[in-house]
Amino acid sequence: MNFTAAYRIFTALFMLIVTIGLGMTLNDFTSVIYVFVPLLLMLGSSLMPFFKQRKLRLILFSVPIVILYCFGFYPWLTNYQEVAVSSSTSTLDFIIIPVWATLYGAGFVVLHEIGLGVVRAFNWGK
């Protein structure tokens, strides 16, 4: 099994876990869009030639999304009722976390490409 196939399987499993875990808490259709757009971007990025050329780009894009989803949605998955009562931003969590996760992932890819450009410009790679 090559890296891209393993990445797609991992993304599909992660989407399945998020779907099952948040299935009882997502009622609003726009919240569903905000939650799953980053995950679909993760899956779709494995089909783009820009990402397929370097495995590190896929990893850099995915890791912030996975980490922020796990930390951001963990309280929701474990005790939804308590978090909904105590959190003043309970509905915004589903919007803010995925958007920031995607921005971080894209930012890491951009920084990686800038770093590669600097290395090539100064011939540090040789």
PDB file of C-alpha atoms in Angstrom:
ATOM      1  CA  MET A   1       0.000   0.000   0.000  1.00  0.00           C
ATOM      2  CA  ASN A   2       1.433   3.359  -0.965  1.00  0.00           C
ATOM      3  CA  PHE A   3       1.356   6.512   1.131  1.00  0.00           C
ATOM      4  CA  THR A   4      -1.517   8.206  -0.714  1.00  0.00           C
ATOM      5  CA  ALA A   5      -3.787   5.181  -0.315  1.00  0.00           C
ATOM      6  CA  ALA A   6      -2.958   4.970   3.402  1.00  0.00           C
ATOM      7  CA  TYR A   7      -3.628   8.716   3.734  1.00  0.00           C
ATOM      8  CA  ARG A   8      -7.037   8.368   2.075  1.00  0.00           C
ATOM      9  CA  ILE A   9      -7.949   5.431   4.321  1.00  0.00           C
ATOM     10  CA  PHE A  10      -6.872   7.397   7.399  1.00  0.00           C
ATOM     11  CA  THR A  11      -8.902  10.431   6.294  1.00  0.00           C
ATOM     12  CA  ALA A  12     -11.976   8.308   5.623  1.00  0.00           C
ATOM     13  CA  LEU A  13     -11.675   6.644   9.043  1.00  0.00           C
ATOM     14  CA  PHE A  14     -11.189  10.019  10.722  1.00  0.00           C
ATOM     15  CA  MET A  15     -14.303  11.361   8.968  1.00  0.00           C
ATOM     16  CA  LEU A  16     -16.222   8.285  10.105  1.00  0.00           C
ATOM     17  CA  ILE A  17     -15.116   8.791  13.722  1.00  0.00           C
ATOM     18  CA  VAL A  18     -16.058  12.481  13.597  1.00  0.00           C
ATOM     19  CA  THR A  19     -19.410  11.622  12.010  1.00  0.00           C
ATOM     20  CA  ILE A  20     -20.244   9.062  14.683  1.00  0.00           C
ATOM     21  CA  GLY A  21     -18.885  11.186  17.521  1.00  0.00           C
ATOM     22  CA  LEU A  22     -20.657  14.396  16.532  1.00  0.00           C
ATOM     23  CA  GLY A  23     -23.752  12.753  15.087  1.00  0.00           C
ATOM     24  CA  MET A  24     -25.843  13.430  18.149  1.00  0.00           C
ATOM     25  CA  THR A  25     -24.704  17.026  18.620  1.00  0.00           C
ATOM     26  CA  LEU A  26     -24.882  18.500  15.120  1.00  0.00           C
ATOM     27  CA  ASN A  27     -28.359  19.715  14.343  1.00  0.00           C
ATOM     28  CA  ASP A  28     -27.723  22.710  12.126  1.00  0.00           C
ATOM     29  CA  PHE A  29     -26.850  22.087   8.458  1.00  0.00           C
ATOM     30  CA  THR A  30     -24.354  24.961   8.374  1.00  0.00           C
ATOM     31  CA  SER A  31     -22.509  23.406  11.332  1.00  0.00           C
ATOM     32  CA  VAL A  32     -22.238  20.174   9.363  1.00  0.00           C
ATOM     33  CA  ILE A  33     -20.710  22.108   6.459  1.00  0.00           C
ATOM     34  CA  TYR A  34     -18.168  23.844   8.716  1.00  0.00           C
ATOM     35  CA  VAL A  35     -17.166  20.571  10.353  1.00  0.00           C
ATOM     36  CA  PHE A  36     -16.809  18.469   7.216  1.00  0.00           C
ATOM     37  CA  VAL A  37     -15.363  20.955   4.718  1.00  0.00           C
ATOM     38  CA  PRO A  38     -11.850  20.711   6.258  1.00  0.00           C
ATOM     39  CA  LEU A  39     -12.077  16.917   6.252  1.00  0.00           C
ATOM     40  CA  LEU A  40     -13.199  16.888   2.631  1.00  0.00           C
ATOM     41  CA  LEU A  41     -10.317  19.257   1.827  1.00  0.00           C
ATOM     42  CA  MET A  42      -7.967  16.768   3.486  1.00  0.00           C
ATOM     43  CA  LEU A  43      -9.353  13.969   1.316  1.00  0.00           C
ATOM     44  CA  GLY A  44      -9.480  16.069  -1.851  1.00  0.00           C
ATOM     45  CA  SER A  45      -5.946  17.343  -1.397  1.00  0.00           C
ATOM     46  CA  SER A  46      -4.628  13.810  -1.894  1.00  0.00           C
ATOM     47  CA  LEU A  47      -5.996  13.966  -5.450  1.00  0.00           C
ATOM     48  CA  MET A  48      -4.223  17.219  -6.377  1.00  0.00           C
ATOM     49  CA  PRO A  49      -0.853  16.964  -8.142  1.00  0.00           C
ATOM     50  CA  PHE A  50       0.549  19.790  -5.978  1.00  0.00           C
ATOM     51  CA  PHE A  51       0.085  17.676  -2.850  1.00  0.00           C
ATOM     52  CA  LYS A  52       0.874  14.323  -4.465  1.00  0.00           C
ATOM     53  CA  GLN A  53       4.381  15.457  -5.435  1.00  0.00           C
ATOM     54  CA  ARG A  54       5.453  15.732  -1.784  1.00  0.00           C
ATOM     55  CA  LYS A  55       4.070  13.609   1.016  1.00  0.00           C
ATOM     56  CA  LEU A  56       5.152  16.194   3.563  1.00  0.00           C
ATOM     57  CA  ARG A  57       2.618  18.674   2.173  1.00  0.00           C
ATOM     58  CA  LEU A  58      -0.238  16.262   2.915  1.00  0.00           C
ATOM     59  CA  ILE A  59       1.079  15.644   6.410  1.00  0.00           C
ATOM     60  CA  LEU A  60       1.588  19.351   7.142  1.00  0.00           C
ATOM     61  CA  PHE A  61      -1.936  20.104   5.922  1.00  0.00           C
ATOM     62  CA  SER A  62      -3.572  17.270   7.874  1.00  0.00           C
ATOM     63  CA  VAL A  63      -1.835  17.333  11.239  1.00  0.00           C
ATOM     64  CA  PRO A  64      -3.255  20.681  12.492  1.00  0.00           C
ATOM     65  CA  ILE A  65      -6.740  19.649  11.402  1.00  0.00           C
ATOM     66  CA  VAL A  66      -6.536  16.311  13.201  1.00  0.00           C
ATOM     67  CA  ILE A  67      -4.957  17.782  16.355  1.00  0.00           C
ATOM     68  CA  LEU A  68      -7.367  20.712  16.661  1.00  0.00           C
ATOM     69  CA  TYR A  69     -10.353  18.469  15.984  1.00  0.00           C
ATOM     70  CA  CYS A  70      -9.242  16.043  18.696  1.00  0.00           C
ATOM     71  CA  PHE A  71      -8.574  18.732  21.312  1.00  0.00           C
ATOM     72  CA  GLY A  72     -11.410  21.026  20.274  1.00  0.00           C
ATOM     73  CA  PHE A  73     -14.166  18.466  20.010  1.00  0.00           C
ATOM     74  CA  TYR A  74     -13.082  16.105  22.785  1.00  0.00           C
ATOM     75  CA  PRO A  75     -15.267  17.796  25.452  1.00  0.00           C
ATOM     76  CA  TRP A  76     -18.217  17.665  23.073  1.00  0.00           C
ATOM     77  CA  LEU A  77     -17.734  13.972  22.455  1.00  0.00           C
ATOM     78  CA  THR A  78     -17.453  13.068  26.137  1.00  0.00           C
ATOM     79  CA  ASN A  79     -20.002  15.267  27.932  1.00  0.00           C
ATOM     80  CA  TYR A  80     -22.097  17.288  25.534  1.00  0.00           C
ATOM     81  CA  GLN A  81     -24.712  18.460  28.039  1.00  0.00           C
ATOM     82  CA  GLU A  82     -22.206  19.975  30.505  1.00  0.00           C
ATOM     83  CA  VAL A  83     -20.205  21.731  27.801  1.00  0.00           C
ATOM     84  CA  ALA A  84     -23.327  23.151  26.150  1.00  0.00           C
ATOM     85  CA  VAL A  85     -24.493  24.616  29.480  1.00  0.00           C
ATOM     86  CA  SER A  86     -21.111  25.978  30.621  1.00  0.00           C
ATOM     87  CA  SER A  87     -19.719  27.233  27.303  1.00  0.00           C
ATOM     88  CA  SER A  88     -20.694  30.693  26.149  1.00  0.00           C
ATOM     89  CA  THR A  89     -19.455  29.879  22.631  1.00  0.00           C
ATOM     90  CA  SER A  90     -21.064  26.459  22.361  1.00  0.00           C
ATOM     91  CA  THR A  91     -22.449  26.982  18.864  1.00  0.00           C
ATOM     92  CA  LEU A  92     -19.377  28.846  17.624  1.00  0.00           C
ATOM     93  CA  ASP A  93     -17.023  25.986  18.558  1.00  0.00           C
ATOM     94  CA  PHE A  94     -18.216  24.026  15.555  1.00  0.00           C
ATOM     95  CA  ILE A  95     -17.430  26.957  13.285  1.00  0.00           C
ATOM     96  CA  ILE A  96     -14.223  28.352  14.774  1.00  0.00           C
ATOM     97  CA  ILE A  97     -12.259  25.137  15.340  1.00  0.00           C
ATOM     98  CA  PRO A  98     -12.530  23.698  11.794  1.00  0.00           C
ATOM     99  CA  VAL A  99     -11.857  27.049  10.140  1.00  0.00           C
ATOM    100  CA  TRP A 100      -8.738  27.703  12.241  1.00  0.00           C
ATOM    101  CA  ALA A 101      -7.594  24.116  11.801  1.00  0.00           C
ATOM    102  CA  THR A 102      -7.750  24.470   8.022  1.00  0.00           C
ATOM    103  CA  LEU A 103      -6.001  27.845   8.101  1.00  0.00           C
ATOM    104  CA  TYR A 104      -3.207  26.423  10.252  1.00  0.00           C
ATOM    105  CA  GLY A 105      -2.794  23.482   7.896  1.00  0.00           C
ATOM    106  CA  ALA A 106      -2.646  25.731   4.841  1.00  0.00           C
ATOM    107  CA  GLY A 107      -0.262  28.063   6.678  1.00  0.00           C
ATOM    108  CA  PHE A 108       2.136  25.222   7.472  1.00  0.00           C
ATOM    109  CA  VAL A 109       2.162  24.189   3.807  1.00  0.00           C
ATOM    110  CA  VAL A 110       2.905  27.789   2.750  1.00  0.00           C
ATOM    111  CA  LEU A 111       5.728  28.078   5.310  1.00  0.00           C
ATOM    112  CA  HIS A 112       7.142  24.770   4.115  1.00  0.00           C
ATOM    113  CA  GLU A 113       7.139  25.983   0.507  1.00  0.00           C
ATOM    114  CA  ILE A 114       8.754  29.288   1.501  1.00  0.00           C
ATOM    115  CA  GLY A 115      11.424  27.371   3.399  1.00  0.00           C
ATOM    116  CA  LEU A 116      12.076  25.166   0.384  1.00  0.00           C
ATOM    117  CA  GLY A 117      12.361  28.249  -1.817  1.00  0.00           C
ATOM    118  CA  VAL A 118      14.886  29.847   0.542  1.00  0.00           C
ATOM    119  CA  VAL A 119      16.925  26.623   0.691  1.00  0.00           C
ATOM    120  CA  ARG A 120      16.976  26.410  -3.110  1.00  0.00           C
ATOM    121  CA  ALA A 121      17.832  30.099  -3.496  1.00  0.00           C
ATOM    122  CA  PHE A 122      20.894  29.824  -1.290  1.00  0.00           C
ATOM    123  CA  ASN A 123      21.842  26.282  -2.388  1.00  0.00           C
ATOM    124  CA  TRP A 124      21.745  25.032   1.187  1.00  0.00           C
ATOM    125  CA  GLY A 125      20.443  21.640   0.137  1.00  0.00           C
ATOM    126  CA  LYS A 126      23.748  20.518  -1.348  1.00  0.00           C
TER     127      LYS A 126
END
